[in-house]
Coordinates of C-alpha atoms in Angstrom, one line a residue:
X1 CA 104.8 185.4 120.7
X2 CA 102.0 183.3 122.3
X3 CA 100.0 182.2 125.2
X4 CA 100.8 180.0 128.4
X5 CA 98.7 179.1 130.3
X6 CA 99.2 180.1 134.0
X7 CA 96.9 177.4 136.0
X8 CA 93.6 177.3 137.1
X9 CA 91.0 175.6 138.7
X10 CA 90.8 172.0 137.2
X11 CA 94.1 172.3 135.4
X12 CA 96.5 169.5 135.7
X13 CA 98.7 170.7 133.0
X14 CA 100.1 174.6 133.0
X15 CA 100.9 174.6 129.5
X16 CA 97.7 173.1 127.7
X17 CA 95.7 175.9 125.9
X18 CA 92.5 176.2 127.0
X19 CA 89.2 177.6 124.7
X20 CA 88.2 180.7 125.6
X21 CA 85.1 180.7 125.1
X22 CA 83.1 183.5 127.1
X23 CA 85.1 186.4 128.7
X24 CA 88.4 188.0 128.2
X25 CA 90.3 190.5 130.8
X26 CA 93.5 192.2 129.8
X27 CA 96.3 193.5 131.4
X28 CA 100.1 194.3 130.2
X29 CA 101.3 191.3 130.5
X30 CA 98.3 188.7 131.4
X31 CA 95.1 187.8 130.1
X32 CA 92.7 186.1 132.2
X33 CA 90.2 183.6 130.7
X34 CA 86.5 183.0 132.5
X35 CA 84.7 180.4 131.4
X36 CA 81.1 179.2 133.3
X37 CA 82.8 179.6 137.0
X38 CA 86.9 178.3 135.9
X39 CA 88.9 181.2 135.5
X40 CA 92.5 180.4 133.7
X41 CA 95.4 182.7 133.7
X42 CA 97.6 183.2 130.4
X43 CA 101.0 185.1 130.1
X44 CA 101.8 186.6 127.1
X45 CA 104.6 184.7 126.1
X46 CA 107.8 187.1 124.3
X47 CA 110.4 185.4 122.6
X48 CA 113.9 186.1 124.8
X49 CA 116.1 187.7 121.4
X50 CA 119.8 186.8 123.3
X51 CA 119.6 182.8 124.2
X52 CA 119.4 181.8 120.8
X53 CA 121.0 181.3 118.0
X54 CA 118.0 182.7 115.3
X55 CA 114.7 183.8 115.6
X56 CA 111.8 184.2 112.9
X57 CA 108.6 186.1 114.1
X58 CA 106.2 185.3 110.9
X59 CA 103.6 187.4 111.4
X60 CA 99.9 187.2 109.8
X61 CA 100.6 191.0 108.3
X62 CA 103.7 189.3 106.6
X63 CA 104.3 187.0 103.8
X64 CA 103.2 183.8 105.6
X65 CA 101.8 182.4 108.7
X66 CA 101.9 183.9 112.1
X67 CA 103.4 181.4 114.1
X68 CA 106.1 182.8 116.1
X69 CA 109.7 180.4 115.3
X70 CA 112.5 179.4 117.0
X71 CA 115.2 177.3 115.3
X72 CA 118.8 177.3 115.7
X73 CA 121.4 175.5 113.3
X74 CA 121.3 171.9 114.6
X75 CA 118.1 171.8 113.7
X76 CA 117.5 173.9 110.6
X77 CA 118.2 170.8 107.9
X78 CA 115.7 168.4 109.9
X79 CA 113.2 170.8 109.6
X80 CA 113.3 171.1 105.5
X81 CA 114.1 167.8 105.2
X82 CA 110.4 166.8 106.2
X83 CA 107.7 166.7 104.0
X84 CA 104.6 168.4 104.9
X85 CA 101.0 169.3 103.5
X86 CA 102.2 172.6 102.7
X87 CA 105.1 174.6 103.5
X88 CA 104.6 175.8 107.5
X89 CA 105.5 172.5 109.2
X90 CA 103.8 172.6 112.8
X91 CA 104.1 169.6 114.9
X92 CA 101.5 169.5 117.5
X93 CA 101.5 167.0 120.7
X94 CA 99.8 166.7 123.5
X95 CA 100.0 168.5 125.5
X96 CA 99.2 171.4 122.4
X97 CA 101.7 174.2 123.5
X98 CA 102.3 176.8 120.7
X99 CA 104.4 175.2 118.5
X100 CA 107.8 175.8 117.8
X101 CA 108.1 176.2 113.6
X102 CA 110.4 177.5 110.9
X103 CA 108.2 179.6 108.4
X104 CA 108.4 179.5 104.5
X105 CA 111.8 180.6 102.9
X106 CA 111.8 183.6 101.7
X107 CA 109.6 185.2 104.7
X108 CA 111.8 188.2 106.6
X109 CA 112.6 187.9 110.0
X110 CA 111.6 190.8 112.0
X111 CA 113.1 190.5 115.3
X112 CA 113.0 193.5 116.3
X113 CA 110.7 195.0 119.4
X114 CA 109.0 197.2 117.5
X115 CA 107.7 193.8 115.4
X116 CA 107.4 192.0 118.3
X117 CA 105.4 194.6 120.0
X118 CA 103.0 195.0 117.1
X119 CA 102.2 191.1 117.1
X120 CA 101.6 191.2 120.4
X121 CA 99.2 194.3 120.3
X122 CA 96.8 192.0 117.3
X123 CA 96.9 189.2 119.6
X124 CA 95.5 191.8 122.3
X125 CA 92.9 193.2 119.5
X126 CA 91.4 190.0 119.0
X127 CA 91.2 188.8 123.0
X128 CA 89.6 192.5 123.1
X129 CA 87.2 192.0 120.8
X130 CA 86.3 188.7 121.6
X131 CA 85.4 190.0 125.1
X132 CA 83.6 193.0 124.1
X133 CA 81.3 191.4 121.1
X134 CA 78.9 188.7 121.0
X135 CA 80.1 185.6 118.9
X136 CA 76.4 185.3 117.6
X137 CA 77.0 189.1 116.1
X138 CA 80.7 188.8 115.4
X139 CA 80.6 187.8 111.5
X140 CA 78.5 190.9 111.3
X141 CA 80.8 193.3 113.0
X142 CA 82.9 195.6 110.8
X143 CA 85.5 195.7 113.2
X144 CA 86.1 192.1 113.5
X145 CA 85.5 191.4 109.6
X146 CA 88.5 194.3 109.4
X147 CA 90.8 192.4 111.9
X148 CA 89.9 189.1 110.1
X149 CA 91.0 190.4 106.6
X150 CA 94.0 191.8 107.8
X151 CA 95.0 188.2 109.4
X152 CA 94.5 186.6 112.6
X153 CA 97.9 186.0 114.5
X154 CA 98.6 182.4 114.8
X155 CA 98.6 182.2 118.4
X156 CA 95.3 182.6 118.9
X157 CA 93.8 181.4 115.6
X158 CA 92.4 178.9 117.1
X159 CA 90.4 180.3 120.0
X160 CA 89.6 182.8 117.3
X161 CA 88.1 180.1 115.1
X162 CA 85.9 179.0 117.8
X163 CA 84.8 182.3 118.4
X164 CA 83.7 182.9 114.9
X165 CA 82.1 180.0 114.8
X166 CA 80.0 180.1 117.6
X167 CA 80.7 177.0 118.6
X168 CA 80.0 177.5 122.6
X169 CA 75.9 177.4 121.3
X170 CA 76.6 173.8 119.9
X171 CA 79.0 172.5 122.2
X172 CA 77.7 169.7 124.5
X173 CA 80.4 168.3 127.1
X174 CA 81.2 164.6 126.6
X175 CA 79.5 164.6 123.3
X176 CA 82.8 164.2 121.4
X177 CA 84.2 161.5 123.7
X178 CA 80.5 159.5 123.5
X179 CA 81.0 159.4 119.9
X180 CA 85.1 158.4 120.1
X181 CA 83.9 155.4 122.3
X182 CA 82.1 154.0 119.6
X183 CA 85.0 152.9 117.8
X184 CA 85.2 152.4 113.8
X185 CA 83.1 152.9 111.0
X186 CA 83.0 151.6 107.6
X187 CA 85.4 154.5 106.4
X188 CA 87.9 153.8 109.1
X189 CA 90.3 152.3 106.6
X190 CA 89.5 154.8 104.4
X191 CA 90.3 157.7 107.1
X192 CA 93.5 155.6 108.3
X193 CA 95.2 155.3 104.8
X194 CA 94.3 159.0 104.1
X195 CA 96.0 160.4 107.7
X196 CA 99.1 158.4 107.0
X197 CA 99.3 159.7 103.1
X198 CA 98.5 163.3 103.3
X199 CA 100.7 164.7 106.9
X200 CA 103.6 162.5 106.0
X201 CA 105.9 165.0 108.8
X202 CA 103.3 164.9 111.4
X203 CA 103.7 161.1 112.8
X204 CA 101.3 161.8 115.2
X205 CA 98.3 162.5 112.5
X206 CA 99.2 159.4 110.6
X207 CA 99.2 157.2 113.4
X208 CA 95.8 155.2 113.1
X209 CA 95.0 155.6 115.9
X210 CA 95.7 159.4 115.9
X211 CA 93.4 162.5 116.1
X212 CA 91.9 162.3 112.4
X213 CA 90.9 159.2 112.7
X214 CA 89.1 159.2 115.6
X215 CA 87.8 163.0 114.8
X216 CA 86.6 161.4 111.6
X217 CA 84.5 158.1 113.3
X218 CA 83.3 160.5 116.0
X219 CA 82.1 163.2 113.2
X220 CA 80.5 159.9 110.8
X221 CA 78.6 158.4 113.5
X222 CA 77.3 162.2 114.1
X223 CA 76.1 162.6 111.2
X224 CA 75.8 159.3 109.3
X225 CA 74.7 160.7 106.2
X226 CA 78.1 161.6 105.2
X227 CA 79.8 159.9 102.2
X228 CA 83.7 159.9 103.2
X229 CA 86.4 161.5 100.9
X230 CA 90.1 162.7 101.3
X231 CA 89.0 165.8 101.7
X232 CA 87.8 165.6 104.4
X233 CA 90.9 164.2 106.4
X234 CA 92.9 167.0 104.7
X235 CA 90.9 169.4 106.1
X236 CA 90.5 167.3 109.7
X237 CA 94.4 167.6 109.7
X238 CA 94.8 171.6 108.8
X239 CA 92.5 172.4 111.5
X240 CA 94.3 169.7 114.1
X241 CA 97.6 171.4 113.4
X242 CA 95.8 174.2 114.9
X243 CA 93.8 173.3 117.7
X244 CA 93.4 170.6 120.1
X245 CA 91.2 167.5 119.4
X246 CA 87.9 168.2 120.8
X247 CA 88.2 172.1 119.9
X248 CA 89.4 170.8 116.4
X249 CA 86.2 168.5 116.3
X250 CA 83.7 171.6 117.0
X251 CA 85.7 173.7 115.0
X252 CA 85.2 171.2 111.8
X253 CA 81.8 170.5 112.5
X254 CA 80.7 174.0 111.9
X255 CA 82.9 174.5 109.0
X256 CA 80.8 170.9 107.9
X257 CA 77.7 172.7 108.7
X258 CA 78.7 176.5 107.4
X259 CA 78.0 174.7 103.7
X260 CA 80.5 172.6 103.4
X261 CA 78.1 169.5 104.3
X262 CA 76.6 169.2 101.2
X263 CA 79.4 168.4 99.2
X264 CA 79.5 165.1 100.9
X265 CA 75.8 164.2 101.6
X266 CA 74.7 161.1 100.2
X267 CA 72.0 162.6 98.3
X268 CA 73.0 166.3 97.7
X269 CA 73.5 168.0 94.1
X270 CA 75.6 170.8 96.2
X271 CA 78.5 170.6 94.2
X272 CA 77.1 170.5 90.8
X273 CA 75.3 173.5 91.5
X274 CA 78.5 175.6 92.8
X275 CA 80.7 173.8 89.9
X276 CA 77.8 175.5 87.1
X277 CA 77.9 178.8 89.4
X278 CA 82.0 178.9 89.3
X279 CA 81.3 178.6 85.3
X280 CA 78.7 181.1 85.1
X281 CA 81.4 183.3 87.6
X282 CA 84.4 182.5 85.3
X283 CA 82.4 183.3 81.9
X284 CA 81.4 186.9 83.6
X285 CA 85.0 187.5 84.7
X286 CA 87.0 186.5 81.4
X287 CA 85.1 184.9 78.8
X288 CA 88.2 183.7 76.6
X289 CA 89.0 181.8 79.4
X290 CA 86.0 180.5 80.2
X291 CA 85.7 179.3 76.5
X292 CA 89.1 177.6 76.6
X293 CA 88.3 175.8 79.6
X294 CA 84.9 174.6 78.9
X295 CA 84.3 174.5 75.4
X296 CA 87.6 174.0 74.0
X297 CA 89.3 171.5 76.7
X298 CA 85.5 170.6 77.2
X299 CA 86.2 170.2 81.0
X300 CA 83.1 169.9 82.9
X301 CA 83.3 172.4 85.8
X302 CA 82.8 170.1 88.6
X303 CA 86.6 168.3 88.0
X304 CA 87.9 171.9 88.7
X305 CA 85.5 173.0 91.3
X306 CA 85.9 169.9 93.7
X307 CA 89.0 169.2 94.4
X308 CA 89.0 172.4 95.7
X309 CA 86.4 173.1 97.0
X310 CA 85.6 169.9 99.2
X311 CA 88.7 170.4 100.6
X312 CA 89.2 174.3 101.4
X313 CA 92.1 174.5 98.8
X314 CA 94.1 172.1 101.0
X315 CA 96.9 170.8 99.1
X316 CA 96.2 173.6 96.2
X317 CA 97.9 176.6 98.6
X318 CA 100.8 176.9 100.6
X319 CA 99.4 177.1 104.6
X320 CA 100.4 181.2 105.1
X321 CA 98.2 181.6 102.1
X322 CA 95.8 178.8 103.5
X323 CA 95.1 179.7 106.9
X324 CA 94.0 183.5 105.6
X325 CA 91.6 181.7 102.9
X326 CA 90.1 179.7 106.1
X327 CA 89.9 182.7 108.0
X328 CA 88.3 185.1 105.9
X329 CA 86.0 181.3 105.1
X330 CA 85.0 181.0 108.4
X331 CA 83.7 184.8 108.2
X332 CA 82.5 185.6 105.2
X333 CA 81.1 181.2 103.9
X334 CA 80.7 180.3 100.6
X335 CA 80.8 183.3 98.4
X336 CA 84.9 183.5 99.6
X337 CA 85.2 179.8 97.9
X338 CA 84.5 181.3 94.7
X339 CA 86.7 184.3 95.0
X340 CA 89.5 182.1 95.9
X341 CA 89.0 180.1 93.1
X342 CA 88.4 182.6 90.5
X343 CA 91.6 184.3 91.5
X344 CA 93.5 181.0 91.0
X345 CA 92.1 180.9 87.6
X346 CA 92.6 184.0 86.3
X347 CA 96.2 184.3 88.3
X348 CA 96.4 180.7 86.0
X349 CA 94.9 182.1 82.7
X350 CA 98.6 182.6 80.8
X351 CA 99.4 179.0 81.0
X352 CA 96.0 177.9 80.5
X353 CA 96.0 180.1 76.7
X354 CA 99.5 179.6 76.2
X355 CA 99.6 176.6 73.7
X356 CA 96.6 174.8 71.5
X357 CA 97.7 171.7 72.1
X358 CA 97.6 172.4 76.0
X359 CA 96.1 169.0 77.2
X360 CA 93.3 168.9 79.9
X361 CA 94.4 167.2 82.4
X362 CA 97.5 169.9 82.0
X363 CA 95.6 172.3 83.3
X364 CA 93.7 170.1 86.0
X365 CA 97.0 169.3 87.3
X366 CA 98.2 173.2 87.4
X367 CA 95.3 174.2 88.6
X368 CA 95.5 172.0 92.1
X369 CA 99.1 172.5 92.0
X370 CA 100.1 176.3 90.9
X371 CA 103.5 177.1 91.4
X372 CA 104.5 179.6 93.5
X373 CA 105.5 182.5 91.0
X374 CA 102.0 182.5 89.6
X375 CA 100.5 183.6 93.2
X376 CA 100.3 187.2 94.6
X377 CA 103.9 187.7 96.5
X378 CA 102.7 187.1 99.9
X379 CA 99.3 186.1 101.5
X380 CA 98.0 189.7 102.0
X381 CA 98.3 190.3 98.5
X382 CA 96.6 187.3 97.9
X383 CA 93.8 187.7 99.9
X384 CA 93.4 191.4 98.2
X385 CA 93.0 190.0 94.9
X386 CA 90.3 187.7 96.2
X387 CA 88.7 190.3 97.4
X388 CA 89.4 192.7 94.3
X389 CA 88.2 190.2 91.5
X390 CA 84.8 190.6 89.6
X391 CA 82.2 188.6 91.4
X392 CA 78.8 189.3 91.5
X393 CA 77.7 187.7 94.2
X394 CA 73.9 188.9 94.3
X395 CA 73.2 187.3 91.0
X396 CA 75.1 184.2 92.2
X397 CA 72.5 183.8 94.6
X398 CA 69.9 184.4 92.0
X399 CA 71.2 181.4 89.8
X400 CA 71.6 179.2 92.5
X401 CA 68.1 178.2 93.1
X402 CA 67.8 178.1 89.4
X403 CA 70.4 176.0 89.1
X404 CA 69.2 173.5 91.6
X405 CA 66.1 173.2 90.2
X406 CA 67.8 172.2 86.8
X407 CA 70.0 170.0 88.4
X408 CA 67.5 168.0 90.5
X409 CA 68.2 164.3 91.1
X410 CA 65.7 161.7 92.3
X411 CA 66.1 160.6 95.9
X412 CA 68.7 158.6 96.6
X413 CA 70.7 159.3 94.1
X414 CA 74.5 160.2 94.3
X415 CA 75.5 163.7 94.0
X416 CA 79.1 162.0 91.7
X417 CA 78.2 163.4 88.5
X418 CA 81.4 162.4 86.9
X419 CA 84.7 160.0 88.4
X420 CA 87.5 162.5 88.9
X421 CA 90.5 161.0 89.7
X422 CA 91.0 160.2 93.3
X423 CA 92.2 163.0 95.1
X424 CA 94.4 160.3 96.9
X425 CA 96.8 160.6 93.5
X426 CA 97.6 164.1 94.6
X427 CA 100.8 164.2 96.5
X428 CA 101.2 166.1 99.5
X429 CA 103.3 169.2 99.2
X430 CA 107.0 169.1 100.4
X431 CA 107.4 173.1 100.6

């Protein structure tokens, strides 16, 4: 299930998405997008059961991603036989239809119209919602912080994104293609070698002259102050497999400024201070770990807290449970990062006590790698334990000031505490 776009004034091509970015009308069958004076039509698109051979609707209610999937036999062992960032494969070209994509194994395959309808019907929620609310007053808004916990149906994920982001106060038209037309920066090998590494099945994200890499230059010569790392082309690549470019590059800008920023600013202490505030979490929750990790293994906390965090758990989850974390990210900011990664910890804790010889770079590496049995059964579940674990948030924000006062560096400074080991060592995930 999806959206096509019907035509419109200034469109050349009926099947690009467009953003919809301020008003929504629905109908049975149609919705119709108004933005400034365009107005675009969209048919909601129904999968047609009978012409082919299978057919795998994987919801955002479900196990895994929402991306509706068609695949037939001839080309089901092409499809596993890539390797991917995580285990939803989505190729996305220009011209950016709704992909086509064979979900996780293991994910049921409701087909029937009942399932269908019901998809359809949280597609129609959100383009509801998003006509009826504010996107200034969405993240406040019980009902949309409901439909976001409960998933947001691939389809329109990434119009959704944009919504809760707000991004239509920020945008400025031809910003993004000023900035491309300035060409590289000194990253830009960096960037290039990064792409081609981390979306090995995507050719057209590893192409060096592809999307990331110019999202990347565009976004640097924004914001100059930036000091690159793989993290951010992991996360520049998640977000492109959802979105178009320029949508993508808004989209990442105000996950960049919705505090992810100062994990890479030149002379921020930002991640020290949320590394010492995971501990602090993690020695509230369950001290015996907490002791094992940091006293006994004597692992400082920032070699656990930024790999993840500076990359939104990209390459740490599979993408049906990634996409939730991002959603419910994009909604609720930073206090999510640490419920995340407190559930990984504790969801980790029998390995991480299980032997006293148990190395620490053991436990780094199942930590940004936990197989699959260790994780809640499907994404929903997931998200419920993030939810569900014991986090105190108000006194988190009571330390953190505290915190950041004790960790205070002289200007100009770097905010690298300690040399982790490049992120670029972490392979991408094949499933």
């Amino acid at each position: 299930v999806g959206l096509r776009s019907k035509g419109g004034p200034g469109s050349s091509n009926p099947g690009t998405p467009t953003t919809a970015q301020a008003h929504f009308e629905l109908s049975d069958e149609k919705v119709q997008v108004k933005d400034g004076g365009a107005e675009m039509e969209f048919e909601i698109v129904k999968p047609v059961i009978p012409r082919i051979a299978e057919v795998r609707v994987s919801e955002s209610e479900g196990d895994g991603g929402d991306h509706a999937s068609v695949r037939s036999e001839g080309t089901k062992n092409d499809a596993e036989s890539n390797a991917s960032l995580s285990p939803v494969v989505t190729t996305r070209r220009p011209p950016f239809d709704i992909p086509q994509v064979r979900p996780p194994d293991g994910i049921p395959s409701p087909t029937d119209p009942e399932s269908i309808q019901a998809h359809r019907a949280r597609e129609q929620k959100w383009l509801s919602v998003m006509n009826s609310t504010s996107a200034a007053s969405a993240k406040k808004n019980k009902k949309i912080r409901k439909l976001v916990q409960e998933g947001i149906p691939n389809s329109v994920r990434s119009v959704v994104w944009l919504y809760l982001t707000n991004t239509k106060s920020r945008r400025m038209d031809g910003l993004y293609s000023q900035l491309c037309s300035r060409g590289r920066v000194s990253a830009s090998n960096d960037i290039e070698r990064d792409a081609d590494r981390s979306f090995p099945a995507h050719p057209h994200l590893r192409d060096p002259k592809g999307p990331i890499v110019t999202l990347l230059q565009a976004y640097l010569r924004m914001v100059p102050d930036i000091a690159y790392e793989q993290g951010l082309a992991a996360m520049a690549g998640t977000i492109l497999l959802q979105s178009p470019e320029e949508d993508a590059f808004w989209t990442f800008l105000a996950l960049m400024d919705n505090h992810l920023r100062g994990y890479f600013a030149v002379n921020s202490n930002q991640m020290a201070v949320d590394a010492k505030l995971l501990q602090k979490a993690v020695e509230t929750a369950d001290s015996a770990l907490a002791k094992k990790l940091f006293t006994e293994l004597r692992l400082d906390p920032v070699e656990i807290a930024r790999p993840w965090f500076a990359a939104l758990f990209v390459n740490t989850l599979p993408n049906r449970y990634l996409y939730r974390v991002w959603d419910v990210f994009i909604c609720d900011g930073a206090s999510w990062l640490f419920r995340v990664a407190l559930t990984l910890l504790l969801a980790s804790k029998a390995y991480i006590m299980s032997s006293p010889t148990i190395s620490a770079s053991d436990v780094l590496d199942y930590l940004f790698r936990p197989p699959s049995q260790v994780l809640p059964v499907d994404a929903d579940a997931f998200v419920a334990a993030c939810f569900a674990v014991k986090l105190k948030e108000d006194e988190l924000r009571k330390l953190r000031p505290k915190i950041e006062s004790s960790l205070k560096q002289p200007t100009g400074s770097t905010s690298r505490l300690i040399q982790i080991k490049d992120l670029r060592s972490i392979t991408p995930l094949s499933s």
